Short mmCIF file of N, CA and C in Angstrom, two decimals:
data_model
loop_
_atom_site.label_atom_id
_atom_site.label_comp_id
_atom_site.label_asym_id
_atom_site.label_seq_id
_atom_site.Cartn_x
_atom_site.Cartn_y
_atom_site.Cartn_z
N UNK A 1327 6.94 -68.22 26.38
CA UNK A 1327 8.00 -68.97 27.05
C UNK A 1327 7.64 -69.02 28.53
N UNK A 1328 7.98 -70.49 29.07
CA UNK A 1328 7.29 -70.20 30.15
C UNK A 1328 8.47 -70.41 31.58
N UNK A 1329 8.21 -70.27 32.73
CA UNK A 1329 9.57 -69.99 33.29
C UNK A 1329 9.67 -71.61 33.58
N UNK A 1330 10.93 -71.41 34.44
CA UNK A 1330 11.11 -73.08 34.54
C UNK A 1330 12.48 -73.64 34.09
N UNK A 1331 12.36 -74.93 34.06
CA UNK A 1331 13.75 -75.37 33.61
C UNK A 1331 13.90 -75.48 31.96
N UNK A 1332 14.78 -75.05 31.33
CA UNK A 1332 15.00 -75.33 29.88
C UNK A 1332 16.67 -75.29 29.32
N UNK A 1333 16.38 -76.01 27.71
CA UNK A 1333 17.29 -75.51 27.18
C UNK A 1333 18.42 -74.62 26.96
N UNK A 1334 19.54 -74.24 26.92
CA UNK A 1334 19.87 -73.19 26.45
C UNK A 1334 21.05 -73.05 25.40
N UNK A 1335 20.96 -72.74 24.09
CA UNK A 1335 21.98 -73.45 23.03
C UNK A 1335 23.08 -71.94 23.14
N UNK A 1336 23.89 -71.70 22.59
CA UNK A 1336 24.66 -70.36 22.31
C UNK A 1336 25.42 -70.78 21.34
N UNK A 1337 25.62 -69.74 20.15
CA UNK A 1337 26.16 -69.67 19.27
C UNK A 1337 26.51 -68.67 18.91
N UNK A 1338 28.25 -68.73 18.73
CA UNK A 1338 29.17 -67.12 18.85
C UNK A 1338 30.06 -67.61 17.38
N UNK A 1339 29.91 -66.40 16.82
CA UNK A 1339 31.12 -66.25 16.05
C UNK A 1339 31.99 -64.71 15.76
N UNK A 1340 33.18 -64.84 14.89
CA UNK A 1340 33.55 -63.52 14.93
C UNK A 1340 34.87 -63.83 14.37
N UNK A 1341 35.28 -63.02 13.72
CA UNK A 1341 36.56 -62.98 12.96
C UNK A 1341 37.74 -63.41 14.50
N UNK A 1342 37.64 -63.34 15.52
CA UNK A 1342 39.15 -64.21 16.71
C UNK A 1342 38.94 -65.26 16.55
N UNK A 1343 37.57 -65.61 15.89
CA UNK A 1343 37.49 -66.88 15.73
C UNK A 1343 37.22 -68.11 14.61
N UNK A 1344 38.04 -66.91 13.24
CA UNK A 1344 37.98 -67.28 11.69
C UNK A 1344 36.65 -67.01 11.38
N UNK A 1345 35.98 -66.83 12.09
CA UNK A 1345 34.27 -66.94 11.55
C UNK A 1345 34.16 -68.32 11.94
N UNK A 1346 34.51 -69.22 12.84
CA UNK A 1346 33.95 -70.48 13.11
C UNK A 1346 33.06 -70.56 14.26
N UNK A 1347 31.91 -71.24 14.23
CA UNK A 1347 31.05 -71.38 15.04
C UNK A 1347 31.21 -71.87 15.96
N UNK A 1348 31.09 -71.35 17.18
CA UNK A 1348 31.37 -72.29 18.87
C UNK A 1348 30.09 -72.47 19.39
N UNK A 1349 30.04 -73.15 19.23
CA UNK A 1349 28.05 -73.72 20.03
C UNK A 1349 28.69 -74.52 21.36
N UNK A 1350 27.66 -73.70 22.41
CA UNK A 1350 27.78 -74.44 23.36
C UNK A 1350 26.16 -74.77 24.22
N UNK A 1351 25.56 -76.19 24.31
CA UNK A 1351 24.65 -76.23 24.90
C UNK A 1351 24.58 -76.42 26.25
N UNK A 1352 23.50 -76.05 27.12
CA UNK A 1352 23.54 -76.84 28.56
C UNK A 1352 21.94 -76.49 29.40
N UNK A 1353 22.01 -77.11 30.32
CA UNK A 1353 20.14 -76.78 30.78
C UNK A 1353 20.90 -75.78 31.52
N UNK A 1354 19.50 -74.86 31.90
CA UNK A 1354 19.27 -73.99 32.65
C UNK A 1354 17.83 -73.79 33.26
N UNK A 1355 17.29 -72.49 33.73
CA UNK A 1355 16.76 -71.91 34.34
C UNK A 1355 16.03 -70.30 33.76
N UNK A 1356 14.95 -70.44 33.36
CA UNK A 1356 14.66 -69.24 33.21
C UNK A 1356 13.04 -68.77 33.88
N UNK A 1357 13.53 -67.32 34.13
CA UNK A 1357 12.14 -67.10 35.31
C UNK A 1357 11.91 -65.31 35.13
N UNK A 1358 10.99 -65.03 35.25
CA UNK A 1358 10.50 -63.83 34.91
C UNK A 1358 10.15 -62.84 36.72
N UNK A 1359 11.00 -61.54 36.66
CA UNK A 1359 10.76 -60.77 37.59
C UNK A 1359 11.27 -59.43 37.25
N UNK A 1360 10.04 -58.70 37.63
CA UNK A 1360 9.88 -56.98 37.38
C UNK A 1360 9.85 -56.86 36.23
N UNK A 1361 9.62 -57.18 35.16
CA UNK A 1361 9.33 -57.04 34.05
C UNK A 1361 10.84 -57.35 33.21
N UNK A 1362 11.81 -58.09 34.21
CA UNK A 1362 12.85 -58.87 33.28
C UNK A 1362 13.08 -60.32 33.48
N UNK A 1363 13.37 -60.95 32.36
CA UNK A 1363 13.72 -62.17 32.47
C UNK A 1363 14.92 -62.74 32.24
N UNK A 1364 15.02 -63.40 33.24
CA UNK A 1364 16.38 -64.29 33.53
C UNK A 1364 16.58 -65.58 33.20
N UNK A 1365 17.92 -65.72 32.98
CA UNK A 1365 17.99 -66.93 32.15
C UNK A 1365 20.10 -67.29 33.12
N UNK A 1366 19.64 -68.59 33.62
CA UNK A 1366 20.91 -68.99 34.26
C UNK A 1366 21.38 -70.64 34.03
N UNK A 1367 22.69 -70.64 33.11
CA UNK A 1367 23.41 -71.81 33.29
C UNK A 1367 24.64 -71.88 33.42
N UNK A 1368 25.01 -73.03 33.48
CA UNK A 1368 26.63 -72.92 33.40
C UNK A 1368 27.32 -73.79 33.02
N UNK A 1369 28.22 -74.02 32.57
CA UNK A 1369 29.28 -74.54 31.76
C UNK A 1369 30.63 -75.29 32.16
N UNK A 1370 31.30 -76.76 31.75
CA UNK A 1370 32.40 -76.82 32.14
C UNK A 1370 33.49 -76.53 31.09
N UNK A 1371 34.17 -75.58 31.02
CA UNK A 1371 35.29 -74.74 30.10
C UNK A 1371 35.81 -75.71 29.95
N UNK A 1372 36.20 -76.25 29.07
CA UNK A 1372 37.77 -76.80 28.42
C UNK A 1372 38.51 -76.31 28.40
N UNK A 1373 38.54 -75.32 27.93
CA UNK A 1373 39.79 -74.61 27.48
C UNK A 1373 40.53 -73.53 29.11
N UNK A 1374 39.56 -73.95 30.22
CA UNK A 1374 40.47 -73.43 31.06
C UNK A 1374 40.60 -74.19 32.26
N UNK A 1375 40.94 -75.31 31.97
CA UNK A 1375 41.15 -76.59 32.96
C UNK A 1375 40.25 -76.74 33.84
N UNK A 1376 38.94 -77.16 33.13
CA UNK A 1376 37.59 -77.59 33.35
C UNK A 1376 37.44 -77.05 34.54
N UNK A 1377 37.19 -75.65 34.47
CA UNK A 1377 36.79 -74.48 35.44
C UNK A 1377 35.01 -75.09 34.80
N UNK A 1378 34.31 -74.29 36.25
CA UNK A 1378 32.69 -74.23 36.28
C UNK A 1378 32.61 -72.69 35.53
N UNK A 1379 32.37 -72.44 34.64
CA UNK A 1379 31.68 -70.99 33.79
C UNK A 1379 30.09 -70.85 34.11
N UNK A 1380 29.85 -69.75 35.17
CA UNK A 1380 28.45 -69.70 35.55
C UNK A 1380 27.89 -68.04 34.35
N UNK A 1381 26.84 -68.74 34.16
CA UNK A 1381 26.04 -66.94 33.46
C UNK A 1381 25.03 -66.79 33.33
N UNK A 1382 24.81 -65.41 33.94
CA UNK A 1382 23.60 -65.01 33.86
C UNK A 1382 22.80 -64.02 32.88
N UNK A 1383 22.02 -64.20 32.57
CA UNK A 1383 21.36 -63.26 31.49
C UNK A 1383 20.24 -62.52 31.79
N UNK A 1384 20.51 -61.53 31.57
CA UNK A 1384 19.35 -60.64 31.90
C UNK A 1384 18.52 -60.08 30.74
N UNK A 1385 16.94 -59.94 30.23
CA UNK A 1385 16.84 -59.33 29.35
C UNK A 1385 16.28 -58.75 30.12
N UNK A 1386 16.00 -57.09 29.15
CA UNK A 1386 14.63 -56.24 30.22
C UNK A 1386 14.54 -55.59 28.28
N UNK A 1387 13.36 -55.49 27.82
CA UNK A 1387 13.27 -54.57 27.17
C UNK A 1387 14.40 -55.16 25.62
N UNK A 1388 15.02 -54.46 25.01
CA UNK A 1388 15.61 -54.38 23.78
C UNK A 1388 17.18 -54.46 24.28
N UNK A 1389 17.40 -55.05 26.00
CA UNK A 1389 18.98 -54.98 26.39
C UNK A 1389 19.55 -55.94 27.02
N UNK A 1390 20.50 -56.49 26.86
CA UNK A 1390 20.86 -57.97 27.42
C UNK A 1390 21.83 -57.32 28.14
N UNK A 1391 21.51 -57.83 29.29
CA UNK A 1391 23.03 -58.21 30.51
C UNK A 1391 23.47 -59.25 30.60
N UNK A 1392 24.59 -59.43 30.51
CA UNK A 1392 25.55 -61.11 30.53
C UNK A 1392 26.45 -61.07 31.45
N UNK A 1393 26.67 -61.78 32.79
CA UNK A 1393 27.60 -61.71 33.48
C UNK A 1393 27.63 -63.43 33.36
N UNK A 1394 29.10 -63.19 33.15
CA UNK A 1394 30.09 -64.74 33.33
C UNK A 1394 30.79 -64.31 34.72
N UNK A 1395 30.70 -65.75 35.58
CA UNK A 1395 31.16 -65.46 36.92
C UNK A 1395 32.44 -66.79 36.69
N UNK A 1396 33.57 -66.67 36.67
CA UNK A 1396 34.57 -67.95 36.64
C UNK A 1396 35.81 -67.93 37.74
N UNK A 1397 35.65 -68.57 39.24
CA UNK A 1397 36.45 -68.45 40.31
C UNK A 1397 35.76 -67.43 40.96
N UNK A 1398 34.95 -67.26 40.73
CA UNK A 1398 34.16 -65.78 41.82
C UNK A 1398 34.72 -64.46 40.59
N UNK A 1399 35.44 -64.40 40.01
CA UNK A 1399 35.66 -62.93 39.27
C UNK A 1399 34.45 -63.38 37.96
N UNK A 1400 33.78 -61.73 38.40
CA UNK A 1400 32.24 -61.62 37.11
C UNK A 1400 33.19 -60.62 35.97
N UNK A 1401 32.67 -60.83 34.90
CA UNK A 1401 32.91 -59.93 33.58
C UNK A 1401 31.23 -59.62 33.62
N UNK A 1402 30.89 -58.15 33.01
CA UNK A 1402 29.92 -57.64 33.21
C UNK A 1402 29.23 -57.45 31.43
N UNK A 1403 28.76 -57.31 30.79
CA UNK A 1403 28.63 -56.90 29.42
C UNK A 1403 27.10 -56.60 28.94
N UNK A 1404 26.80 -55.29 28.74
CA UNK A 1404 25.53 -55.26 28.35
C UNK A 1404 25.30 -54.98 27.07
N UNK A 1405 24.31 -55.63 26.19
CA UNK A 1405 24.37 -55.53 25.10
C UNK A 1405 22.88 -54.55 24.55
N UNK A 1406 23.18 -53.57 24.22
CA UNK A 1406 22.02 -52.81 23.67
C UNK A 1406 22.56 -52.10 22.66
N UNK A 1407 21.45 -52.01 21.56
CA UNK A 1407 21.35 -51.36 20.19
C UNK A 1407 22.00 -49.78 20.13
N UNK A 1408 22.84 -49.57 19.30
CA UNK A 1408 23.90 -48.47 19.65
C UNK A 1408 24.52 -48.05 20.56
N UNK A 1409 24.50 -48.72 21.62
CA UNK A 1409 25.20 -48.29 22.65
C UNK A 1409 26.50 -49.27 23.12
N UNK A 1410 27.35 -48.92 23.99
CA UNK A 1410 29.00 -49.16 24.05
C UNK A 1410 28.65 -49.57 25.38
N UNK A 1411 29.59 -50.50 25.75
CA UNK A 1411 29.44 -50.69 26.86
C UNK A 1411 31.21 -51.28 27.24
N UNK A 1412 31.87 -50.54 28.16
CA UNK A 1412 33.20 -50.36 28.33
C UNK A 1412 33.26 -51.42 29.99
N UNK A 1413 34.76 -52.51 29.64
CA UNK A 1413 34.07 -53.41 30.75
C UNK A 1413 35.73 -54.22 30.96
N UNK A 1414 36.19 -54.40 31.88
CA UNK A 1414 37.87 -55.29 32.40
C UNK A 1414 36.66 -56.35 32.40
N UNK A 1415 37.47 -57.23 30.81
CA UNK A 1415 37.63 -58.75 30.40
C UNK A 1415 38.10 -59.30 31.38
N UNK A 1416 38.06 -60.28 31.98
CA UNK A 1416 38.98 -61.43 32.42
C UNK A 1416 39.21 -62.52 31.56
N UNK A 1417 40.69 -62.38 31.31
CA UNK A 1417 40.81 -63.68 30.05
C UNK A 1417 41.88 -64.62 30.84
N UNK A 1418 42.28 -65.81 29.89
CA UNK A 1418 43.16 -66.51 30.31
C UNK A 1418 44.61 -65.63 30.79
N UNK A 1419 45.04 -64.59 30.12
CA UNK A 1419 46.02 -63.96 29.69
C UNK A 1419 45.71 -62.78 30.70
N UNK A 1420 44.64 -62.69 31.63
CA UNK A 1420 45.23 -61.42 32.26
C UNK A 1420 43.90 -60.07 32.10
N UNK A 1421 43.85 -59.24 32.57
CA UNK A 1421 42.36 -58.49 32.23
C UNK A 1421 42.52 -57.32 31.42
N UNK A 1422 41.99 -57.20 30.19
CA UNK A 1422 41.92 -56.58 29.05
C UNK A 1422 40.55 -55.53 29.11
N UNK A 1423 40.78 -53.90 29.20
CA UNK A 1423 39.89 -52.86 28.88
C UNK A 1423 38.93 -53.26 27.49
N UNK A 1424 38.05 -53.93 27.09
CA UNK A 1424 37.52 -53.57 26.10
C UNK A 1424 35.83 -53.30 26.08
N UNK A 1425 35.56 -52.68 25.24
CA UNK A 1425 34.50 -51.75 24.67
C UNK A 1425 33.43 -52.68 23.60
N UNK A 1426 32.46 -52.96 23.80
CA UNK A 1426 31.26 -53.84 23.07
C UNK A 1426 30.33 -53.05 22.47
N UNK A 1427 30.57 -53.15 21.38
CA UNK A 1427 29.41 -51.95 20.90
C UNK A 1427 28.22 -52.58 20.44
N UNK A 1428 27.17 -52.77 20.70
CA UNK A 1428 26.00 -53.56 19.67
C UNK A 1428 25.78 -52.72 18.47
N UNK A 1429 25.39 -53.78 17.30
CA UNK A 1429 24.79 -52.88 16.38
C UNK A 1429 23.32 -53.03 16.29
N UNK A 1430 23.20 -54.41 16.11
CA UNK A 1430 21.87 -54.80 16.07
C UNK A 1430 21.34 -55.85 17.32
N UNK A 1431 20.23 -55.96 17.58
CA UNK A 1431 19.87 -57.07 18.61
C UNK A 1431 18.19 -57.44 18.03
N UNK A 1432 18.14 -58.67 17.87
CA UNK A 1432 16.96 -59.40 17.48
C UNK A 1432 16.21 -60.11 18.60
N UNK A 1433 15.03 -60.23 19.01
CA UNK A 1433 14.24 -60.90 20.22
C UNK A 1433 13.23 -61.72 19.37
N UNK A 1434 12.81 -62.43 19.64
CA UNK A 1434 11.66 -63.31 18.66
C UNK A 1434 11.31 -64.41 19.98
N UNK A 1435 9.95 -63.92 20.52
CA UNK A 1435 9.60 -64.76 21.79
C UNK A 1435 7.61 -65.54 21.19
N UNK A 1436 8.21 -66.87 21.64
CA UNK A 1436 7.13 -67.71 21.08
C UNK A 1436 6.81 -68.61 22.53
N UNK A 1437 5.56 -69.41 22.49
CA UNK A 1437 4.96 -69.88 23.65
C UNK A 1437 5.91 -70.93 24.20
N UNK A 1438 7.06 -71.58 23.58
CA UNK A 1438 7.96 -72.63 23.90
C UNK A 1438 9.18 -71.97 23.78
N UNK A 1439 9.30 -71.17 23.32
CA UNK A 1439 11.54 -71.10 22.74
C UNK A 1439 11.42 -69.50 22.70
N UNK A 1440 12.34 -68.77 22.89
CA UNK A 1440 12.88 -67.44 23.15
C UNK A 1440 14.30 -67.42 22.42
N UNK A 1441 14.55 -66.66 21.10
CA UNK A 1441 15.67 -66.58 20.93
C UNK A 1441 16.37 -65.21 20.56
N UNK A 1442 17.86 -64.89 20.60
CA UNK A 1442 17.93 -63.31 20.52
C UNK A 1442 19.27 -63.58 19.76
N UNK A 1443 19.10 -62.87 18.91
CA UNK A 1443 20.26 -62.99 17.86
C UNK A 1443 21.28 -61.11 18.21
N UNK A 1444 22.15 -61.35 18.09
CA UNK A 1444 23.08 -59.77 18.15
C UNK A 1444 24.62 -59.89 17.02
N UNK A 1445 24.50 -58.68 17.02
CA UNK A 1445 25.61 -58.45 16.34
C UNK A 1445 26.53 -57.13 17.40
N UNK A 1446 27.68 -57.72 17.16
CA UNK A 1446 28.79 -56.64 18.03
C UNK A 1446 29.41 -56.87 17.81
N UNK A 1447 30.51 -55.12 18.10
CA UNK A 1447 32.02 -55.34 17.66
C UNK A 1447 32.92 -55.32 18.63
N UNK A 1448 33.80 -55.74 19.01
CA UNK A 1448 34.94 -55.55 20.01
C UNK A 1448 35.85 -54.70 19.81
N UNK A 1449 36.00 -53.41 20.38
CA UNK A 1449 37.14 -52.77 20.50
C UNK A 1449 37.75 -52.63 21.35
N UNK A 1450 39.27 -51.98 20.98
CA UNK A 1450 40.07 -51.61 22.64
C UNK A 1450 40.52 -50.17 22.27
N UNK A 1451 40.35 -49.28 22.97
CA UNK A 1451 40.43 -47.92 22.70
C UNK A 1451 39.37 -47.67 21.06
N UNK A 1452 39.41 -47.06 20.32
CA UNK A 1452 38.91 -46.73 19.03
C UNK A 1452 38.96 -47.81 17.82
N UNK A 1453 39.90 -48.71 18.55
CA UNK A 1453 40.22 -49.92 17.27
C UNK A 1453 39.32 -50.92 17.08
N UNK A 1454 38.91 -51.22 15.97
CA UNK A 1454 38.28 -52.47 16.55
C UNK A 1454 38.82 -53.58 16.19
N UNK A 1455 38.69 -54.80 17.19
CA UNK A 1455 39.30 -55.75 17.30
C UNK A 1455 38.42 -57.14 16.38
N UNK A 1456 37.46 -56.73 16.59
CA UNK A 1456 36.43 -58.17 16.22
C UNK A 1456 34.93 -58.06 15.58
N UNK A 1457 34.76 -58.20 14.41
CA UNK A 1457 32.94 -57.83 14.57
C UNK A 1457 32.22 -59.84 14.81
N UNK A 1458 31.74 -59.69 15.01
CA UNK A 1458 31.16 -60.78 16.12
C UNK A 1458 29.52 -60.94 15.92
N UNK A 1459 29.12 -62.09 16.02
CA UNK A 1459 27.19 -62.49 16.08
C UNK A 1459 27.17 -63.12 17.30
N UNK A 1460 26.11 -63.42 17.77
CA UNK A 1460 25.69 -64.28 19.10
C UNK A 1460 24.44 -64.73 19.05
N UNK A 1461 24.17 -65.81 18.80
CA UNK A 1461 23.38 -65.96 18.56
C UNK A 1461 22.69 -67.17 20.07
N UNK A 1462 21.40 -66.56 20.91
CA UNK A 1462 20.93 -67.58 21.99
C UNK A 1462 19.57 -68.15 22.02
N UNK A 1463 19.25 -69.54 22.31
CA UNK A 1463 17.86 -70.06 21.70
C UNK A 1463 17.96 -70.69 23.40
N UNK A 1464 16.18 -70.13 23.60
CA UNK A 1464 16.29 -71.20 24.83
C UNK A 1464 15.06 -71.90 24.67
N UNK A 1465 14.86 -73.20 24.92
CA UNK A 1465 13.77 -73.36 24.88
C UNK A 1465 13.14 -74.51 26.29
N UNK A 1466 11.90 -74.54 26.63
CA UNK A 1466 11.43 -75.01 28.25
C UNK A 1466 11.83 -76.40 27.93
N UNK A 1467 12.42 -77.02 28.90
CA UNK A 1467 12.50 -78.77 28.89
C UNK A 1467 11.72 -79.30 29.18
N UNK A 1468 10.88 -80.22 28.69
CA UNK A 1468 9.64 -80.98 28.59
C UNK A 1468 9.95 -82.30 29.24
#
């Protein structure tokens, strides 16, 4: 994958969301430094009166960082294989304590497209709220 401008598709599902698929595409930016690579686009929300949704992705290794920045307030979320990562949501409704646990995380990097598949669950205290996939494909724009 090479750095530069590209693709970037996302695909989330999870029982908050019947198990229905939300794909959202848009170009971005991805570029390689210190041995992580970054990946930046952004989005116009519908669903929150066509706010700009900026995010950044970080991989390093077997761990994704995702910060969504919307009005200047970032949500922080890192996603790595058994590990929890405890983080104030900002939602429509107000900011919610919850806990991301990964179970699994998939990387599959080829000379054009980079994609990383995850699985996680959402909890709030011990409960869990959601088990969830994510699925992200980027690939260079030609």
């Amino acid at each position: 994958m090479n750095d530069g401008t590209a693709i970037i598709k996302v695909v989330g599902s999870g029982e908050l969301t019947g198990d229905d698929k939300i794909t959202t595409i848009a170009p971005g930016r991805i570029y390689t430094k210190n041995d992580s690579r970054y990946i930046l686009y952004e989005i116009e929300d519908e669903n929150e009166n066509h706010l700009i949704v900026k995010y950044l992705l970080k991989l390093t290794g077997n761990s994704l960082e995702m910060t969504k920045t919307v009005m200047g307030r970032k949500t922080k979320i890192v996603y790595s294989p058994g590990q929890a990562t405890e983080t104030e949501y900002n939602s429509p409704f107000g900011s919610l304590l919850l806990t991301f646990r990964t179970t699994a995380f998939y990387i599959t990097e080829k000379e054009d497209f980079l994609t990383m598949q995850l699985k996680y669950k959402i909890c709030m205290g011990e409960d869990v709220l959601s088990k969830n996939e994510l699925f992200i494909e980027i690939k260079n724009q030609e």
